[in-house]
Amino acid sequence: MADRAELFVFWLFAIPLVASALGVVVARNPVNAAMSLVAAFFFLAGIYVLLVAHLVAFLQVLVYAGAIMVVFLFVIMLLSLHEEDLKPARLKAIQWAAVFGGFGVLAVLATAIRDSGVLHWTTVAPDYGTVRAVGRLLFTQYLLPFEATSLLLLVAIVGAVVVAKERI
Amino acid sequence: MAAANHYLALAALLFTIGLVGVVVKRNILVVFMCVELMLNAANLTFLAFARHQGSMNGQAIAFFVIAVAAAEAAVGLAIVIAVFRTRGTLWMDEVSSLKN
């Protein structure tokens, strides 16, 4: 019974997720693509909750759907869109080949997933995926990568300012 | 029945959509969005396997992926602004001075 409920919620999030991800690729206007991507991130956060990853689901909404997509929309608004930027792209032959290559990747992945058999869930501790448990893991076992991340973000901020500024 | 396979298949599908978007779309901003989609597919795989193994290491890795994606978006969009300022275009085919 719980299995069927989980499967129902899974499809409830998965179908709109795939639809909005396709919307990113299909949309002609970059603003529409960005809004589709925001929707996709929200549905993906729902899937993360289903995977008992509460902290990551929070971060998905706060950092991805919030911060990163706001930056994207700012840049789209900042760079004025010309009409010719919205023209439908004629695909070259090499791009069609690349699309078939993409479907080849999907076929390989699908075969690998099918051949790996049914990967059952294991029972997890009650505090699995909570902010407290993941935070403790981050600040003990992953302390050095965590601090390196702060350095990475600092470098990214300085680099972004240096690259985007007209004159320092 | 619910198992990790559903989530892995969903991640594979998302990754393929992002990959096709990267190779087909010519607007540099949309290509960036498709890269974000691929990063999220990788995140979903990490979380599905973490749930399958019952260990939280995958969730810690997903946290780092999100942080790296934030840094990548900041630097990448700065490069987009710089390219637009010098070339006046977001169309990737017209930015080819390294090719010639």
PDB file of C-alpha atoms in Angstrom:
ATOM      1  CA  MET A   1       0.000   0.000   0.000  1.00  0.00           C
ATOM      2  CA  ALA A   2       2.764   2.430   0.931  1.00  0.00           C
ATOM      3  CA  ASP A   3       4.584   1.342  -2.217  1.00  0.00           C
ATOM      4  CA  ARG A   4       1.635   2.224  -4.404  1.00  0.00           C
ATOM      5  CA  ALA A   5       1.237   5.581  -2.681  1.00  0.00           C
ATOM      6  CA  GLU A   6       4.918   6.345  -3.257  1.00  0.00           C
ATOM      7  CA  LEU A   7       4.626   5.346  -6.902  1.00  0.00           C
ATOM      8  CA  PHE A   8       1.567   7.566  -7.306  1.00  0.00           C
ATOM      9  CA  VAL A   9       3.371  10.591  -5.860  1.00  0.00           C
ATOM     10  CA  PHE A  10       6.411   9.741  -7.995  1.00  0.00           C
ATOM     11  CA  TRP A  11       4.389   9.916 -11.210  1.00  0.00           C
ATOM     12  CA  LEU A  12       2.620  13.004  -9.910  1.00  0.00           C
ATOM     13  CA  PHE A  13       5.982  14.790  -9.867  1.00  0.00           C
ATOM     14  CA  ALA A  14       7.810  12.928 -12.656  1.00  0.00           C
ATOM     15  CA  ILE A  15       5.390  13.616 -15.517  1.00  0.00           C
ATOM     16  CA  PRO A  16       5.266  17.418 -15.059  1.00  0.00           C
ATOM     17  CA  LEU A  17       9.031  17.338 -14.458  1.00  0.00           C
ATOM     18  CA  VAL A  18       9.722  15.746 -17.839  1.00  0.00           C
ATOM     19  CA  ALA A  19       7.190  18.055 -19.493  1.00  0.00           C
ATOM     20  CA  SER A  20       8.796  21.196 -18.098  1.00  0.00           C
ATOM     21  CA  ALA A  21      12.294  19.900 -18.913  1.00  0.00           C
ATOM     22  CA  LEU A  22      11.145  19.434 -22.504  1.00  0.00           C
ATOM     23  CA  GLY A  23       9.733  22.948 -22.311  1.00  0.00           C
ATOM     24  CA  VAL A  24      13.240  24.279 -21.646  1.00  0.00           C
ATOM     25  CA  VAL A  25      14.482  22.742 -24.898  1.00  0.00           C
ATOM     26  CA  VAL A  26      11.412  23.507 -27.003  1.00  0.00           C
ATOM     27  CA  ALA A  27      10.773  27.096 -25.863  1.00  0.00           C
ATOM     28  CA  ARG A  28      11.820  29.699 -28.414  1.00  0.00           C
ATOM     29  CA  ASN A  29      11.968  32.605 -25.986  1.00  0.00           C
ATOM     30  CA  PRO A  30      14.704  32.328 -23.316  1.00  0.00           C
ATOM     31  CA  VAL A  31      12.346  33.791 -20.684  1.00  0.00           C
ATOM     32  CA  ASN A  32       9.896  30.947 -21.268  1.00  0.00           C
ATOM     33  CA  ALA A  33      12.763  28.470 -21.064  1.00  0.00           C
ATOM     34  CA  ALA A  34      13.846  29.953 -17.731  1.00  0.00           C
ATOM     35  CA  MET A  35      10.319  29.746 -16.305  1.00  0.00           C
ATOM     36  CA  SER A  36      10.060  26.113 -17.437  1.00  0.00           C
ATOM     37  CA  LEU A  37      13.353  25.425 -15.708  1.00  0.00           C
ATOM     38  CA  VAL A  38      12.064  26.978 -12.454  1.00  0.00           C
ATOM     39  CA  ALA A  39       9.027  24.676 -12.648  1.00  0.00           C
ATOM     40  CA  ALA A  40      11.298  21.698 -13.321  1.00  0.00           C
ATOM     41  CA  PHE A  41      13.373  22.521 -10.234  1.00  0.00           C
ATOM     42  CA  PHE A  42      10.257  22.663  -8.067  1.00  0.00           C
ATOM     43  CA  PHE A  43       9.039  19.268  -9.290  1.00  0.00           C
ATOM     44  CA  LEU A  44      12.533  17.885  -8.785  1.00  0.00           C
ATOM     45  CA  ALA A  45      12.446  19.129  -5.181  1.00  0.00           C
ATOM     46  CA  GLY A  46       9.288  17.066  -4.736  1.00  0.00           C
ATOM     47  CA  ILE A  47      11.117  14.003  -6.046  1.00  0.00           C
ATOM     48  CA  TYR A  48      13.948  14.707  -3.585  1.00  0.00           C
ATOM     49  CA  VAL A  49      11.478  14.760  -0.685  1.00  0.00           C
ATOM     50  CA  LEU A  50      10.245  11.386  -1.910  1.00  0.00           C
ATOM     51  CA  LEU A  51      13.855  10.178  -1.695  1.00  0.00           C
ATOM     52  CA  VAL A  52      13.981  11.306   1.972  1.00  0.00           C
ATOM     53  CA  ALA A  53      16.493  14.051   1.126  1.00  0.00           C
ATOM     54  CA  HIS A  54      14.877  16.958   2.944  1.00  0.00           C
ATOM     55  CA  LEU A  55      17.935  19.183   3.203  1.00  0.00           C
ATOM     56  CA  VAL A  56      18.744  18.807  -0.495  1.00  0.00           C
ATOM     57  CA  ALA A  57      15.109  19.515  -1.382  1.00  0.00           C
ATOM     58  CA  PHE A  58      15.253  22.740   0.663  1.00  0.00           C
ATOM     59  CA  LEU A  59      18.491  23.732  -1.040  1.00  0.00           C
ATOM     60  CA  GLN A  60      17.012  22.896  -4.439  1.00  0.00           C
ATOM     61  CA  VAL A  61      14.211  25.407  -3.896  1.00  0.00           C
ATOM     62  CA  LEU A  62      16.305  28.052  -2.132  1.00  0.00           C
ATOM     63  CA  VAL A  63      19.519  27.953  -4.168  1.00  0.00           C
ATOM     64  CA  TYR A  64      18.441  26.628  -7.566  1.00  0.00           C
ATOM     65  CA  ALA A  65      14.886  27.859  -8.058  1.00  0.00           C
ATOM     66  CA  GLY A  66      15.624  30.956  -5.998  1.00  0.00           C
ATOM     67  CA  ALA A  67      19.130  32.314  -6.383  1.00  0.00           C
ATOM     68  CA  ILE A  68      20.470  30.764  -9.594  1.00  0.00           C
ATOM     69  CA  MET A  69      17.328  31.261 -11.662  1.00  0.00           C
ATOM     70  CA  VAL A  70      16.979  34.874 -10.473  1.00  0.00           C
ATOM     71  CA  VAL A  71      20.513  35.486 -11.760  1.00  0.00           C
ATOM     72  CA  PHE A  72      19.563  33.826 -15.055  1.00  0.00           C
ATOM     73  CA  LEU A  73      16.466  36.004 -15.421  1.00  0.00           C
ATOM     74  CA  PHE A  74      18.469  39.117 -14.550  1.00  0.00           C
ATOM     75  CA  VAL A  75      20.953  38.345 -17.319  1.00  0.00           C
ATOM     76  CA  ILE A  76      18.159  37.615 -19.816  1.00  0.00           C
ATOM     77  CA  MET A  77      16.532  40.950 -18.994  1.00  0.00           C
ATOM     78  CA  LEU A  78      19.885  42.769 -19.004  1.00  0.00           C
ATOM     79  CA  LEU A  79      20.883  41.584 -22.476  1.00  0.00           C
ATOM     80  CA  SER A  80      18.283  43.048 -24.779  1.00  0.00           C
ATOM     81  CA  LEU A  81      16.749  40.362 -26.969  1.00  0.00           C
ATOM     82  CA  HIS A  82      16.756  41.076 -30.667  1.00  0.00           C
ATOM     83  CA  GLU A  83      14.205  39.622 -33.015  1.00  0.00           C
ATOM     84  CA  GLU A  84      16.781  37.552 -34.850  1.00  0.00           C
ATOM     85  CA  ASP A  85      17.754  35.914 -31.579  1.00  0.00           C
ATOM     86  CA  LEU A  86      14.250  34.445 -31.423  1.00  0.00           C
ATOM     87  CA  LYS A  87      14.254  33.041 -34.935  1.00  0.00           C
ATOM     88  CA  PRO A  88      13.621  29.300 -35.143  1.00  0.00           C
ATOM     89  CA  ALA A  89      16.935  27.535 -35.449  1.00  0.00           C
ATOM     90  CA  ARG A  90      17.420  25.457 -38.579  1.00  0.00           C
ATOM     91  CA  LEU A  91      19.212  22.321 -37.488  1.00  0.00           C
ATOM     92  CA  LYS A  92      22.325  21.386 -39.392  1.00  0.00           C
ATOM     93  CA  ALA A  93      23.007  17.786 -40.323  1.00  0.00           C
ATOM     94  CA  ILE A  94      25.632  17.451 -37.609  1.00  0.00           C
ATOM     95  CA  GLN A  95      23.078  18.576 -35.028  1.00  0.00           C
ATOM     96  CA  TRP A  96      20.619  15.920 -36.166  1.00  0.00           C
ATOM     97  CA  ALA A  97      23.428  13.419 -35.763  1.00  0.00           C
ATOM     98  CA  ALA A  98      24.017  14.767 -32.253  1.00  0.00           C
ATOM     99  CA  VAL A  99      20.326  14.318 -31.411  1.00  0.00           C
ATOM    100  CA  PHE A 100      20.539  10.668 -32.489  1.00  0.00           C
ATOM    101  CA  GLY A 101      23.690  10.396 -30.349  1.00  0.00           C
ATOM    102  CA  GLY A 102      21.680  11.715 -27.415  1.00  0.00           C
ATOM    103  CA  PHE A 103      19.065   9.023 -27.924  1.00  0.00           C
ATOM    104  CA  GLY A 104      21.912   6.527 -28.095  1.00  0.00           C
ATOM    105  CA  VAL A 105      23.058   7.701 -24.664  1.00  0.00           C
ATOM    106  CA  LEU A 106      19.499   7.235 -23.389  1.00  0.00           C
ATOM    107  CA  ALA A 107      19.370   3.709 -24.831  1.00  0.00           C
ATOM    108  CA  VAL A 108      22.660   2.779 -23.164  1.00  0.00           C
ATOM    109  CA  LEU A 109      21.532   4.183 -19.807  1.00  0.00           C
ATOM    110  CA  ALA A 110      18.125   2.479 -20.031  1.00  0.00           C
ATOM    111  CA  THR A 111      19.740  -0.859 -20.824  1.00  0.00           C
ATOM    112  CA  ALA A 112      22.161  -0.472 -17.913  1.00  0.00           C
ATOM    113  CA  ILE A 113      19.312   0.347 -15.525  1.00  0.00           C
ATOM    114  CA  ARG A 114      17.220  -2.574 -16.763  1.00  0.00           C
ATOM    115  CA  ASP A 115      20.121  -5.022 -16.493  1.00  0.00           C
ATOM    116  CA  SER A 116      20.968  -3.979 -12.935  1.00  0.00           C
ATOM    117  CA  GLY A 117      17.796  -5.654 -11.672  1.00  0.00           C
ATOM    118  CA  VAL A 118      15.439  -4.246  -9.069  1.00  0.00           C
ATOM    119  CA  LEU A 119      17.343  -2.015  -6.656  1.00  0.00           C
ATOM    120  CA  HIS A 120      15.246  -2.191  -3.503  1.00  0.00           C
ATOM    121  CA  TRP A 121      15.177   0.484  -0.854  1.00  0.00           C
ATOM    122  CA  THR A 122      16.903  -0.276   2.421  1.00  0.00           C
ATOM    123  CA  THR A 123      15.303   0.751   5.673  1.00  0.00           C
ATOM    124  CA  VAL A 124      16.881   3.955   6.925  1.00  0.00           C
ATOM    125  CA  ALA A 125      17.229   5.605  10.314  1.00  0.00           C
ATOM    126  CA  PRO A 126      14.440   8.023  11.308  1.00  0.00           C
ATOM    127  CA  ASP A 127      16.790  11.013  11.064  1.00  0.00           C
ATOM    128  CA  TYR A 128      17.948  10.057   7.547  1.00  0.00           C
ATOM    129  CA  GLY A 129      18.277  13.124   5.334  1.00  0.00           C
ATOM    130  CA  THR A 130      17.324  15.664   7.965  1.00  0.00           C
ATOM    131  CA  VAL A 131      19.194  18.961   8.283  1.00  0.00           C
ATOM    132  CA  ARG A 132      20.683  17.774  11.559  1.00  0.00           C
ATOM    133  CA  ALA A 133      22.050  14.468  10.266  1.00  0.00           C
ATOM    134  CA  VAL A 134      23.382  15.738   6.931  1.00  0.00           C
ATOM    135  CA  GLY A 135      24.782  18.835   8.627  1.00  0.00           C
ATOM    136  CA  ARG A 136      26.662  16.675  11.105  1.00  0.00           C
ATOM    137  CA  LEU A 137      28.059  14.616   8.224  1.00  0.00           C
ATOM    138  CA  LEU A 138      29.127  17.772   6.376  1.00  0.00           C
ATOM    139  CA  PHE A 139      30.898  19.206   9.404  1.00  0.00           C
ATOM    140  CA  THR A 140      32.729  16.018  10.372  1.00  0.00           C
ATOM    141  CA  GLN A 141      33.554  13.696   7.493  1.00  0.00           C
ATOM    142  CA  TYR A 142      33.266  16.326   4.751  1.00  0.00           C
ATOM    143  CA  LEU A 143      34.760  19.274   6.633  1.00  0.00           C
ATOM    144  CA  LEU A 144      37.664  19.849   4.230  1.00  0.00           C
ATOM    145  CA  PRO A 145      35.520  19.725   1.039  1.00  0.00           C
ATOM    146  CA  PHE A 146      33.035  22.011   2.786  1.00  0.00           C
ATOM    147  CA  GLU A 147      35.709  24.616   3.478  1.00  0.00           C
ATOM    148  CA  ALA A 148      37.077  24.195  -0.042  1.00  0.00           C
ATOM    149  CA  THR A 149      33.567  24.982  -1.317  1.00  0.00           C
ATOM    150  CA  SER A 150      33.636  28.320   0.481  1.00  0.00           C
ATOM    151  CA  LEU A 151      36.944  29.096  -1.220  1.00  0.00           C
ATOM    152  CA  LEU A 152      35.457  28.038  -4.575  1.00  0.00           C
ATOM    153  CA  LEU A 153      32.509  30.379  -4.124  1.00  0.00           C
ATOM    154  CA  LEU A 154      34.856  33.247  -3.199  1.00  0.00           C
ATOM    155  CA  VAL A 155      36.945  32.627  -6.329  1.00  0.00           C
ATOM    156  CA  ALA A 156      33.755  32.464  -8.422  1.00  0.00           C
ATOM    157  CA  ILE A 157      32.520  35.806  -7.052  1.00  0.00           C
ATOM    158  CA  VAL A 158      35.853  37.544  -7.690  1.00  0.00           C
ATOM    159  CA  GLY A 159      36.129  35.926 -11.131  1.00  0.00           C
ATOM    160  CA  ALA A 160      32.616  36.956 -12.113  1.00  0.00           C
ATOM    161  CA  VAL A 161      33.296  40.573 -11.130  1.00  0.00           C
ATOM    162  CA  VAL A 162      36.627  40.620 -13.009  1.00  0.00           C
ATOM    163  CA  VAL A 163      35.167  39.083 -16.180  1.00  0.00           C
ATOM    164  CA  ALA A 164      31.941  41.083 -16.323  1.00  0.00           C
ATOM    165  CA  LYS A 165      33.276  44.503 -15.353  1.00  0.00           C
ATOM    166  CA  GLU A 166      34.189  46.823 -18.207  1.00  0.00           C
ATOM    167  CA  ARG A 167      37.171  48.401 -16.494  1.00  0.00           C
ATOM    168  CA  ILE A 168      38.627  47.459 -13.133  1.00  0.00           C
TER     169      ILE A 168
ATOM    170  CA  MET B   1       6.546  -1.443  -6.741  1.00  0.00           C
ATOM    171  CA  ALA B   2       8.777   1.400  -5.835  1.00  0.00           C
ATOM    172  CA  ALA B   3      12.485   0.938  -6.302  1.00  0.00           C
ATOM    173  CA  ALA B   4      15.504   2.971  -7.274  1.00  0.00           C
ATOM    174  CA  ASN B   5      15.085   1.992 -10.940  1.00  0.00           C
ATOM    175  CA  HIS B   6      12.253   4.478 -11.496  1.00  0.00           C
ATOM    176  CA  TYR B   7      14.363   7.321 -10.199  1.00  0.00           C
ATOM    177  CA  LEU B   8      17.405   6.250 -12.204  1.00  0.00           C
ATOM    178  CA  ALA B   9      15.318   6.043 -15.382  1.00  0.00           C
ATOM    179  CA  LEU B  10      13.911   9.506 -14.683  1.00  0.00           C
ATOM    180  CA  ALA B  11      17.456  10.833 -14.175  1.00  0.00           C
ATOM    181  CA  ALA B  12      18.580   9.235 -17.453  1.00  0.00           C
ATOM    182  CA  LEU B  13      15.678  10.869 -19.275  1.00  0.00           C
ATOM    183  CA  LEU B  14      16.443  14.274 -17.739  1.00  0.00           C
ATOM    184  CA  PHE B  15      20.114  13.927 -18.637  1.00  0.00           C
ATOM    185  CA  THR B  16      19.250  13.082 -22.244  1.00  0.00           C
ATOM    186  CA  ILE B  17      16.892  16.056 -22.525  1.00  0.00           C
ATOM    187  CA  GLY B  18      19.668  18.310 -21.214  1.00  0.00           C
ATOM    188  CA  LEU B  19      22.242  16.767 -23.558  1.00  0.00           C
ATOM    189  CA  VAL B  20      20.026  17.171 -26.625  1.00  0.00           C
ATOM    190  CA  GLY B  21      19.342  20.761 -25.562  1.00  0.00           C
ATOM    191  CA  VAL B  22      23.062  21.507 -25.276  1.00  0.00           C
ATOM    192  CA  VAL B  23      23.808  20.228 -28.774  1.00  0.00           C
ATOM    193  CA  VAL B  24      20.703  21.629 -30.494  1.00  0.00           C
ATOM    194  CA  LYS B  25      20.054  25.043 -28.947  1.00  0.00           C
ATOM    195  CA  ARG B  26      22.148  27.923 -30.263  1.00  0.00           C
ATOM    196  CA  ASN B  27      21.252  30.547 -27.674  1.00  0.00           C
ATOM    197  CA  ILE B  28      24.083  30.510 -25.154  1.00  0.00           C
ATOM    198  CA  LEU B  29      21.754  31.192 -22.188  1.00  0.00           C
ATOM    199  CA  VAL B  30      19.490  28.268 -23.052  1.00  0.00           C
ATOM    200  CA  VAL B  31      22.557  26.050 -23.416  1.00  0.00           C
ATOM    201  CA  PHE B  32      23.501  27.050 -19.871  1.00  0.00           C
ATOM    202  CA  MET B  33      20.041  26.123 -18.633  1.00  0.00           C
ATOM    203  CA  CYS B  34      20.370  22.704 -20.259  1.00  0.00           C
ATOM    204  CA  VAL B  35      23.699  22.213 -18.480  1.00  0.00           C
ATOM    205  CA  GLU B  36      21.903  22.939 -15.199  1.00  0.00           C
ATOM    206  CA  LEU B  37      19.351  20.296 -16.167  1.00  0.00           C
ATOM    207  CA  MET B  38      22.139  17.745 -16.663  1.00  0.00           C
ATOM    208  CA  LEU B  39      23.669  18.623 -13.285  1.00  0.00           C
ATOM    209  CA  ASN B  40      20.279  18.045 -11.679  1.00  0.00           C
ATOM    210  CA  ALA B  41      19.985  14.657 -13.346  1.00  0.00           C
ATOM    211  CA  ALA B  42      23.341  13.712 -11.825  1.00  0.00           C
ATOM    212  CA  ASN B  43      22.087  14.940  -8.442  1.00  0.00           C
ATOM    213  CA  LEU B  44      18.985  12.786  -8.745  1.00  0.00           C
ATOM    214  CA  THR B  45      21.158   9.737  -9.428  1.00  0.00           C
ATOM    215  CA  PHE B  46      23.284  10.472  -6.362  1.00  0.00           C
ATOM    216  CA  LEU B  47      20.214  10.762  -4.153  1.00  0.00           C
ATOM    217  CA  ALA B  48      18.582   7.619  -5.544  1.00  0.00           C
ATOM    218  CA  PHE B  49      21.704   5.566  -4.883  1.00  0.00           C
ATOM    219  CA  ALA B  50      22.085   7.146  -1.423  1.00  0.00           C
ATOM    220  CA  ARG B  51      18.543   6.010  -0.607  1.00  0.00           C
ATOM    221  CA  HIS B  52      19.296   2.583  -2.075  1.00  0.00           C
ATOM    222  CA  GLN B  53      22.442   2.176   0.041  1.00  0.00           C
ATOM    223  CA  GLY B  54      20.900   3.783   3.105  1.00  0.00           C
ATOM    224  CA  SER B  55      23.914   6.075   3.502  1.00  0.00           C
ATOM    225  CA  MET B  56      23.912   9.855   3.531  1.00  0.00           C
ATOM    226  CA  ASN B  57      27.185  10.333   1.647  1.00  0.00           C
ATOM    227  CA  GLY B  58      25.307  10.793  -1.609  1.00  0.00           C
ATOM    228  CA  GLN B  59      23.320  13.625  -0.061  1.00  0.00           C
ATOM    229  CA  ALA B  60      26.547  15.367   0.984  1.00  0.00           C
ATOM    230  CA  ILE B  61      27.819  15.020  -2.603  1.00  0.00           C
ATOM    231  CA  ALA B  62      24.532  16.468  -3.894  1.00  0.00           C
ATOM    232  CA  PHE B  63      25.086  19.451  -1.608  1.00  0.00           C
ATOM    233  CA  PHE B  64      28.515  20.018  -3.162  1.00  0.00           C
ATOM    234  CA  VAL B  65      27.082  19.670  -6.671  1.00  0.00           C
ATOM    235  CA  ILE B  66      24.590  22.442  -5.888  1.00  0.00           C
ATOM    236  CA  ALA B  67      27.398  24.678  -4.574  1.00  0.00           C
ATOM    237  CA  VAL B  68      29.541  24.053  -7.664  1.00  0.00           C
ATOM    238  CA  ALA B  69      26.529  24.724  -9.909  1.00  0.00           C
ATOM    239  CA  ALA B  70      26.058  28.094  -8.187  1.00  0.00           C
ATOM    240  CA  ALA B  71      29.705  28.995  -8.804  1.00  0.00           C
ATOM    241  CA  GLU B  72      29.463  27.780 -12.407  1.00  0.00           C
ATOM    242  CA  ALA B  73      26.360  29.884 -13.035  1.00  0.00           C
ATOM    243  CA  ALA B  74      28.032  33.014 -11.614  1.00  0.00           C
ATOM    244  CA  VAL B  75      31.188  32.679 -13.732  1.00  0.00           C
ATOM    245  CA  GLY B  76      29.344  31.437 -16.830  1.00  0.00           C
ATOM    246  CA  LEU B  77      26.862  34.295 -16.846  1.00  0.00           C
ATOM    247  CA  ALA B  78      29.707  36.783 -16.356  1.00  0.00           C
ATOM    248  CA  ILE B  79      31.342  35.303 -19.470  1.00  0.00           C
ATOM    249  CA  VAL B  80      28.012  35.592 -21.331  1.00  0.00           C
ATOM    250  CA  ILE B  81      27.826  39.284 -20.415  1.00  0.00           C
ATOM    251  CA  ALA B  82      31.434  39.836 -21.520  1.00  0.00           C
ATOM    252  CA  VAL B  83      30.805  38.062 -24.854  1.00  0.00           C
ATOM    253  CA  PHE B  84      27.623  40.058 -25.418  1.00  0.00           C
ATOM    254  CA  ARG B  85      29.476  43.299 -24.722  1.00  0.00           C
ATOM    255  CA  THR B  86      32.237  42.607 -27.249  1.00  0.00           C
ATOM    256  CA  ARG B  87      30.198  40.731 -29.889  1.00  0.00           C
ATOM    257  CA  GLY B  88      26.674  42.008 -29.385  1.00  0.00           C
ATOM    258  CA  THR B  89      25.175  38.554 -29.799  1.00  0.00           C
ATOM    259  CA  LEU B  90      24.018  35.549 -27.792  1.00  0.00           C
ATOM    260  CA  TRP B  91      24.090  33.339 -30.873  1.00  0.00           C
ATOM    261  CA  MET B  92      26.763  30.711 -30.409  1.00  0.00           C
ATOM    262  CA  ASP B  93      27.528  30.209 -34.103  1.00  0.00           C
ATOM    263  CA  GLU B  94      28.627  33.837 -34.412  1.00  0.00           C
ATOM    264  CA  VAL B  95      31.200  33.527 -31.632  1.00  0.00           C
ATOM    265  CA  SER B  96      33.908  31.644 -33.494  1.00  0.00           C
ATOM    266  CA  SER B  97      37.065  33.764 -33.377  1.00  0.00           C
ATOM    267  CA  LEU B  98      39.014  30.930 -31.758  1.00  0.00           C
ATOM    268  CA  LYS B  99      38.056  28.619 -34.636  1.00  0.00           C
ATOM    269  CA  ASN B 100      39.487  30.798 -37.431  1.00  0.00           C
TER     270      ASN B 100
END
